[in-house]
């Protein structure tokens, strides 16, 4: 009996041999950076649902890992920030996808005088058993891959990413999520799972999988519309709305009172003093919004003050703030 991972392998083998522009749908614009030109074939093989490339993660020539190489577009983008031999490691279980990326890198070399294929070390490997040393990676990434995995395999894949990251390293991800329940027919449809649709988890479950692995800080950086599963085209009686989220999970020590999860909340102090200090490391300057994690938001709200406003989650966090 075939497994869902074998079905996934075949879907992406086919997508490597015959690029499928509609396989995944991302609303992210293609990066425009000085001197960076992305070949058309890479754009056609951009099988992601967002972006994992953020300049603020990529300072000081970080050692990078990307799992599920696609057509190599994000590998090229990562290489822009680390122009060293083997500075970026790309791993995929599909031979045809690895070969397609190698060919695409030749095209990228022709269009970018700074780029060399040797900047990327392509390896065949499994997300559940990465051919990478412990504590060796500064920034690891995956785009629209982990949502395919069922619970046990997802746990293994996240644990592997945690293993290879250096202390304070970060795992940057983009995946579809869904807050509505899906019926068993959808959940058990192996092709829909391979197409990054029926494996989508609620955000809370997705975050819990990360914190269960030990990640002490979680940043939800973006939340965007992705797809609709409608009764006319899918085995469902109701319309199902799927979003994509961009998340960073940081290998910080786990705080004694639980992880710091940033979902875009902020606190604003508007009292009579110049600032408010909760004596726990959070200083709110008067009329200056401070990004806070959900845990801190709850603690400040419990003070029942009438001079502090706490915003709702925006599911967009871009750094700074408490913790």
Tab-separated table of C-alpha atoms in Angstrom:
chain	number	residue	atom	x	y	z
A	1	UNK	CA	0.000	0.000	0.000
A	2	UNK	CA	1.338	3.412	-1.009
A	3	UNK	CA	1.999	6.001	1.673
A	4	UNK	CA	1.130	9.687	1.542
A	5	UNK	CA	4.860	10.480	1.397
A	6	UNK	CA	5.212	8.384	-1.762
A	7	UNK	CA	2.327	10.303	-3.301
A	8	UNK	CA	4.026	13.552	-2.315
A	9	UNK	CA	7.283	12.356	-3.876
A	10	UNK	CA	5.503	11.670	-7.176
A	11	UNK	CA	3.747	15.045	-7.190
A	12	UNK	CA	7.029	16.915	-6.823
A	13	UNK	CA	8.892	14.634	-9.209
A	14	UNK	CA	6.280	15.587	-11.803
A	15	UNK	CA	6.585	19.262	-10.851
A	16	UNK	CA	10.366	19.071	-11.299
A	17	UNK	CA	10.123	17.488	-14.740
A	18	UNK	CA	7.281	19.751	-15.896
A	19	UNK	CA	7.127	23.071	-14.016
A	20	UNK	CA	3.624	23.731	-12.668
A	21	UNK	CA	3.079	27.455	-12.114
A	22	UNK	CA	-0.225	26.866	-10.308
A	23	UNK	CA	1.012	24.176	-7.917
A	24	UNK	CA	1.298	26.675	-5.084
A	25	UNK	CA	0.008	30.199	-5.064
A	26	UNK	CA	1.885	32.934	-3.250
A	27	UNK	CA	0.953	36.596	-3.114
A	28	UNK	CA	4.505	37.574	-2.150
A	29	UNK	CA	6.312	39.769	-4.672
A	30	UNK	CA	9.601	38.454	-5.962
A	31	UNK	CA	12.531	39.970	-4.093
A	32	UNK	CA	14.032	42.990	-5.823
A	33	UNK	CA	17.564	43.536	-4.534
A	34	UNK	CA	20.529	45.288	-6.163
A	35	UNK	CA	22.222	42.881	-8.524
A	36	UNK	CA	19.816	40.007	-7.881
A	37	UNK	CA	18.058	38.599	-10.929
A	38	UNK	CA	15.871	35.540	-10.555
A	39	UNK	CA	15.559	33.379	-13.683
A	40	UNK	CA	12.047	32.893	-15.013
A	41	UNK	CA	12.272	29.122	-14.577
A	42	UNK	CA	12.930	29.591	-10.850
A	43	UNK	CA	9.880	31.810	-10.552
A	44	UNK	CA	7.768	29.190	-12.352
A	45	UNK	CA	9.024	26.556	-9.893
A	46	UNK	CA	8.416	28.674	-6.788
A	47	UNK	CA	6.383	26.030	-4.974
A	48	UNK	CA	5.870	28.003	-1.776
A	49	UNK	CA	3.058	29.852	-0.039
A	50	UNK	CA	5.037	32.844	1.228
A	51	UNK	CA	8.665	33.791	1.777
A	52	UNK	CA	11.288	32.627	4.248
A	53	UNK	CA	13.889	35.193	3.159
A	54	UNK	CA	14.109	38.106	5.602
A	55	UNK	CA	17.147	40.380	5.566
A	56	UNK	CA	17.131	40.853	9.347
A	57	UNK	CA	17.715	37.106	9.809
A	58	UNK	CA	20.641	37.039	7.429
A	59	UNK	CA	23.353	39.317	8.829
A	60	UNK	CA	27.000	38.329	9.333
A	61	UNK	CA	27.133	35.544	6.742
A	62	UNK	CA	24.948	32.984	8.502
A	63	UNK	CA	25.201	29.298	7.688
A	64	UNK	CA	21.819	28.450	6.148
A	65	UNK	CA	19.758	25.326	5.555
A	66	UNK	CA	16.773	25.057	3.248
A	67	UNK	CA	14.683	21.877	3.167
A	68	UNK	CA	12.574	21.166	0.092
A	69	UNK	CA	14.520	23.005	-2.604
A	70	UNK	CA	11.814	23.628	-5.205
A	71	UNK	CA	13.355	25.280	-8.245
A	72	UNK	CA	16.101	26.882	-6.179
A	73	UNK	CA	14.702	30.408	-5.975
A	74	UNK	CA	14.979	30.834	-2.220
A	75	UNK	CA	18.365	29.123	-2.242
A	76	UNK	CA	19.528	31.800	-4.678
A	77	UNK	CA	18.017	34.510	-2.485
A	78	UNK	CA	19.738	33.118	0.615
A	79	UNK	CA	23.030	32.959	-1.294
A	80	UNK	CA	22.762	36.691	-1.912
A	81	UNK	CA	23.428	37.149	1.806
A	82	UNK	CA	26.179	34.504	2.099
A	83	UNK	CA	28.456	34.389	-0.921
A	84	UNK	CA	30.644	31.587	0.336
A	85	UNK	CA	31.214	28.057	-0.898
A	86	UNK	CA	28.654	25.820	0.790
A	87	UNK	CA	27.216	28.754	2.736
A	88	UNK	CA	23.717	27.478	1.954
A	89	UNK	CA	22.728	23.818	2.238
A	90	UNK	CA	19.736	22.656	0.199
A	91	UNK	CA	18.119	19.303	0.969
A	92	UNK	CA	15.455	17.408	-0.951
A	93	UNK	CA	14.317	13.813	-1.151
A	94	UNK	CA	13.343	14.075	-4.842
A	95	UNK	CA	16.269	13.442	-7.216
A	96	UNK	CA	14.541	15.217	-10.089
A	97	UNK	CA	14.032	18.370	-8.016
A	98	UNK	CA	17.704	18.428	-7.034
A	99	UNK	CA	18.714	18.045	-10.679
A	100	UNK	CA	16.304	20.789	-11.761
A	101	UNK	CA	17.809	23.132	-9.187
A	102	UNK	CA	21.334	22.383	-10.413
A	103	UNK	CA	20.294	23.304	-13.953
A	104	UNK	CA	18.544	26.440	-12.728
A	105	UNK	CA	21.682	27.537	-10.880
A	106	UNK	CA	23.568	27.518	-14.190
A	107	UNK	CA	20.985	29.963	-15.533
A	108	UNK	CA	21.289	32.017	-12.355
A	109	UNK	CA	25.065	32.212	-12.828
A	110	UNK	CA	24.524	33.589	-16.339
A	111	UNK	CA	22.220	36.323	-15.024
A	112	UNK	CA	24.061	37.200	-11.784
A	113	UNK	CA	27.784	37.899	-12.021
A	114	UNK	CA	28.162	37.527	-8.219
A	115	UNK	CA	26.565	34.065	-7.997
A	116	UNK	CA	28.355	30.736	-8.177
A	117	UNK	CA	26.629	27.361	-7.980
A	118	UNK	CA	29.174	26.286	-5.364
A	119	UNK	CA	27.560	28.712	-2.921
A	120	UNK	CA	24.798	26.094	-2.550
A	121	UNK	CA	25.543	22.577	-1.334
A	122	UNK	CA	22.707	20.410	-2.648
A	123	UNK	CA	22.177	17.127	-0.828
A	124	UNK	CA	19.660	14.331	-1.065
A	125	UNK	CA	18.033	13.889	2.298
A	126	UNK	CA	14.886	13.406	4.293
A	127	UNK	CA	13.345	16.129	6.474
A	128	UNK	CA	12.908	13.524	9.220
A	129	UNK	CA	16.599	12.557	9.118
A	130	UNK	CA	18.653	15.538	7.982
A	131	UNK	CA	22.213	14.875	6.782
A	132	UNK	CA	23.443	17.849	8.832
A	133	UNK	CA	25.541	18.045	12.010
A	134	UNK	CA	24.108	19.057	15.373
A	135	UNK	CA	24.227	22.764	16.277
A	136	UNK	CA	25.724	23.777	12.925
A	137	UNK	CA	23.085	26.022	11.297
A	138	UNK	CA	22.280	29.691	11.980
A	139	UNK	CA	19.094	29.931	9.902
A	140	UNK	CA	17.006	26.960	8.745
A	141	UNK	CA	13.987	27.324	6.499
A	142	UNK	CA	11.171	25.449	4.808
A	143	UNK	CA	8.389	26.770	2.621
A	144	UNK	CA	5.073	24.943	2.256
A	145	UNK	CA	6.518	21.560	3.246
A	146	UNK	CA	5.772	20.871	6.895
A	147	UNK	CA	2.007	21.252	6.418
A	148	UNK	CA	2.132	18.120	4.274
A	149	UNK	CA	3.347	15.953	7.151
A	150	UNK	CA	1.051	14.009	9.434
A	151	UNK	CA	1.466	14.500	13.170
A	152	UNK	CA	4.231	11.978	13.918
A	153	UNK	CA	6.280	12.985	10.875
A	154	UNK	CA	5.785	16.685	11.610
A	155	UNK	CA	7.113	16.119	15.124
A	156	UNK	CA	10.222	14.395	13.731
A	157	UNK	CA	10.822	17.107	11.123
A	158	UNK	CA	10.627	19.921	13.670
A	159	UNK	CA	12.870	18.032	16.102
A	160	UNK	CA	15.430	17.598	13.324
A	161	UNK	CA	15.421	21.328	12.598
A	162	UNK	CA	15.856	22.028	16.306
A	163	UNK	CA	18.763	19.568	16.459
A	164	UNK	CA	20.784	21.138	13.638
A	165	UNK	CA	20.280	24.757	14.723
A	166	UNK	CA	22.890	26.532	16.817
A	167	UNK	CA	21.735	28.014	20.140
A	168	UNK	CA	19.656	31.114	19.333
A	169	UNK	CA	19.450	29.998	15.705
A	170	UNK	CA	16.112	30.370	13.982
A	171	UNK	CA	13.779	28.237	11.933
A	172	UNK	CA	11.913	30.365	9.387
A	173	UNK	CA	8.823	28.867	7.793
A	174	UNK	CA	5.856	29.527	5.576
A	175	UNK	CA	2.900	27.134	5.656
A	176	UNK	CA	-0.846	27.054	5.008
A	177	UNK	CA	-3.048	27.049	8.105
A	178	UNK	CA	-6.773	26.555	8.596
A	179	UNK	CA	-8.955	27.389	11.585
A	180	UNK	CA	-11.956	25.388	10.362
A	181	UNK	CA	-12.298	21.636	10.907
A	182	UNK	CA	-11.817	19.450	7.829
A	183	UNK	CA	-13.658	16.192	7.258
A	184	UNK	CA	-11.826	12.860	7.121
A	185	UNK	CA	-12.218	12.622	3.346
A	186	UNK	CA	-10.193	15.798	2.899
A	187	UNK	CA	-7.667	14.914	5.583
A	188	UNK	CA	-7.058	11.452	4.091
A	189	UNK	CA	-6.789	12.601	0.467
A	190	UNK	CA	-3.082	12.048	-0.172
A	191	UNK	CA	-2.911	14.209	-3.277
A	192	UNK	CA	-4.651	17.163	-1.606
A	193	UNK	CA	-2.215	16.810	1.278
A	194	UNK	CA	0.710	16.768	-1.178
A	195	UNK	CA	-0.723	19.903	-2.804
A	196	UNK	CA	-0.488	21.735	0.548
A	197	UNK	CA	-4.218	21.909	1.166
A	198	UNK	CA	-5.676	19.229	3.415
A	199	UNK	CA	-2.805	19.055	5.916
A	200	UNK	CA	-3.284	22.645	7.082
A	201	UNK	CA	-3.407	22.988	10.896
A	202	UNK	CA	-4.904	25.701	13.116
A	203	UNK	CA	-2.281	28.265	14.109
A	204	UNK	CA	-2.420	27.238	17.790
A	205	UNK	CA	-1.654	23.602	16.892
A	206	UNK	CA	1.145	24.675	14.566
A	207	UNK	CA	2.740	26.821	17.273
A	208	UNK	CA	2.361	24.070	19.891
A	209	UNK	CA	4.268	21.647	17.669
A	210	UNK	CA	7.153	24.133	17.660
A	211	UNK	CA	7.155	24.851	21.378
A	212	UNK	CA	6.852	21.127	22.175
A	213	UNK	CA	10.169	20.688	20.355
A	214	UNK	CA	11.769	23.241	22.674
A	215	UNK	CA	11.693	26.514	20.750
A	216	UNK	CA	11.437	29.233	23.413
A	217	UNK	CA	10.423	32.128	21.158
A	218	UNK	CA	7.880	32.082	18.335
A	219	UNK	CA	7.241	35.029	16.004
A	220	UNK	CA	4.203	35.065	13.718
A	221	UNK	CA	5.350	37.508	11.083
A	222	UNK	CA	2.539	37.432	8.540
A	223	UNK	CA	-0.894	35.942	7.975
A	224	UNK	CA	-2.359	36.067	4.473
A	225	UNK	CA	-5.206	34.623	2.393
A	226	UNK	CA	-4.180	31.467	0.542
A	227	UNK	CA	-6.861	29.157	-0.886
A	228	UNK	CA	-10.536	28.170	-0.778
A	229	UNK	CA	-11.825	24.609	-0.744
A	230	UNK	CA	-15.360	24.841	-2.084
A	231	UNK	CA	-18.116	22.212	-2.324
A	232	UNK	CA	-18.175	22.367	-6.140
A	233	UNK	CA	-14.567	21.262	-6.512
A	234	UNK	CA	-13.663	19.452	-3.300
A	235	UNK	CA	-15.315	16.812	-1.078
A	236	UNK	CA	-16.677	19.245	1.501
A	237	UNK	CA	-20.164	20.457	2.388
A	238	UNK	CA	-18.935	23.884	3.462
A	239	UNK	CA	-16.563	26.527	2.182
A	240	UNK	CA	-13.156	26.172	3.829
A	241	UNK	CA	-10.816	29.156	3.993
A	242	UNK	CA	-7.063	28.512	4.154
A	243	UNK	CA	-4.467	31.120	5.070
A	244	UNK	CA	-0.693	31.086	4.882
A	245	UNK	CA	1.463	32.231	7.769
A	246	UNK	CA	5.129	33.138	8.015
A	247	UNK	CA	6.690	32.096	11.311
A	248	UNK	CA	10.110	32.195	12.943
A	249	UNK	CA	10.875	29.753	15.755
A	250	UNK	CA	13.985	30.700	17.706
A	251	UNK	CA	16.116	28.185	19.604
A	252	UNK	CA	16.114	30.263	22.761
A	253	UNK	CA	16.046	28.575	26.180
A	254	UNK	CA	12.492	27.807	27.241
A	255	UNK	CA	11.424	30.340	29.923
A	256	UNK	CA	10.243	28.848	33.209
A	257	UNK	CA	6.786	30.328	32.666
A	258	UNK	CA	6.473	29.046	29.105
A	259	UNK	CA	7.385	30.202	25.596
A	260	UNK	CA	7.220	33.773	24.335
A	261	UNK	CA	4.763	33.754	21.428
A	262	UNK	CA	4.463	36.969	19.448
A	263	UNK	CA	1.202	37.309	17.528
A	264	UNK	CA	1.311	41.051	16.925
A	265	UNK	CA	0.004	42.364	20.250
A	266	UNK	CA	1.188	45.729	21.584
A	267	UNK	CA	0.771	47.624	24.856
A	268	UNK	CA	0.374	51.413	25.087
A	269	UNK	CA	0.722	53.236	28.404
A	270	UNK	CA	-1.158	56.548	28.626
A	271	UNK	CA	-1.009	57.334	32.370
A	272	UNK	CA	0.215	60.410	34.249
A	273	UNK	CA	3.859	59.286	34.643
A	274	UNK	CA	6.583	59.260	32.003
A	275	UNK	CA	6.633	55.480	31.906
A	276	UNK	CA	5.269	52.309	33.468
A	277	UNK	CA	7.612	49.572	34.724
A	278	UNK	CA	6.078	46.206	35.600
A	279	UNK	CA	9.325	45.204	37.402
A	280	UNK	CA	9.548	42.151	35.156
A	281	UNK	CA	11.627	43.626	32.362
A	282	UNK	CA	8.906	45.542	30.540
A	283	UNK	CA	9.067	49.325	30.495
A	284	UNK	CA	6.273	51.145	28.682
A	285	UNK	CA	7.146	54.707	27.719
A	286	UNK	CA	4.157	57.034	27.712
A	287	UNK	CA	2.247	56.900	24.420
A	288	UNK	CA	4.865	54.612	22.843
A	289	UNK	CA	3.537	51.244	21.614
A	290	UNK	CA	5.602	48.272	22.771
A	291	UNK	CA	5.325	44.923	21.022
A	292	UNK	CA	4.656	42.229	23.604
A	293	UNK	CA	4.286	38.477	23.556
A	294	UNK	CA	0.926	36.933	24.387
A	295	UNK	CA	2.192	35.826	27.802
A	296	UNK	CA	3.199	39.373	28.758
A	297	UNK	CA	-0.080	40.721	27.373
A	298	UNK	CA	-1.964	38.420	29.719
A	299	UNK	CA	0.147	39.408	32.725
A	300	UNK	CA	-0.307	43.145	32.118
A	301	UNK	CA	-4.026	42.742	31.449
A	302	UNK	CA	-4.340	40.943	34.804
A	303	UNK	CA	-3.165	44.145	36.546
A	304	UNK	CA	-6.543	45.700	35.605
A	305	UNK	CA	-5.023	49.127	35.075
A	306	UNK	CA	-7.076	51.868	33.451
A	307	UNK	CA	-4.053	53.507	31.793
A	308	UNK	CA	-2.700	50.686	29.628
A	309	UNK	CA	-4.242	49.576	26.345
A	310	UNK	CA	-3.440	46.126	24.921
A	311	UNK	CA	-4.211	45.567	21.257
A	312	UNK	CA	-5.598	42.411	19.729
A	313	UNK	CA	-3.330	40.037	17.797
A	314	UNK	CA	-2.568	41.308	14.316
A	315	UNK	CA	-0.595	38.166	13.413
A	316	UNK	CA	2.121	40.435	12.087
A	317	UNK	CA	5.293	40.873	14.118
A	318	UNK	CA	8.464	42.506	12.832
A	319	UNK	CA	10.774	42.513	15.823
A	320	UNK	CA	11.555	44.599	18.844
A	321	UNK	CA	9.432	44.651	21.944
A	322	UNK	CA	9.589	42.679	25.147
A	323	UNK	CA	11.333	39.480	26.156
